[in-house]
């Protein structure tokens, strides 16, 4: 644990002991983010209604959802996380404490991602096409960042502006697959 940071002691458990697939969303915000008005309690109803088994709660630069009373329920599996970023955005799912970084310093971003991994987290790059210039420079300055990625968001349908964001994200993903 990192001293002086609230730590979420959550047991994510399992949804079912039987083999199978889970349906989920790795990029969900609550009213704790500037771009959402949905309280965490709203996801308790909304996620199962959409056929989702789990959601990553990834509020912008905030790690507060696991401390919300609505967290403790059984309708949907909430995965604690956050969306961090300045010019580039990335989600970290499975966090136990806040994971911040100096976004202008690729070495510090790498440090933050590695500390998050020590907490058992999963790293996801968000809407690359919206932040391609930032990410391309960060990957060039700190190539090890690519090795830390577990998930690459290739389609972000939430934003109306995503139509221009998605094709570059898909192209970058295809490029990574061919390496």
mmCIF file of C-alpha atoms in Angstrom, residues 2 65 123 134 146 167:
data_model
loop_
_atom_site.group_PDB
_atom_site.id
_atom_site.type_symbol
_atom_site.label_atom_id
_atom_site.label_comp_id
_atom_site.label_asym_id
_atom_site.label_seq_id
_atom_site.Cartn_x
_atom_site.Cartn_y
_atom_site.Cartn_z
ATOM 1 C CA UNK A 2 1.092 3.553 -0.607
ATOM 2 C CA UNK A 65 -16.156 4.558 -6.204
ATOM 3 C CA UNK A 123 -3.783 -1.259 -18.064
ATOM 4 C CA UNK A 134 0.653 12.317 -27.363
ATOM 5 C CA UNK A 146 3.823 -0.631 -24.909
ATOM 6 C CA UNK A 167 -10.394 4.578 -37.439
#
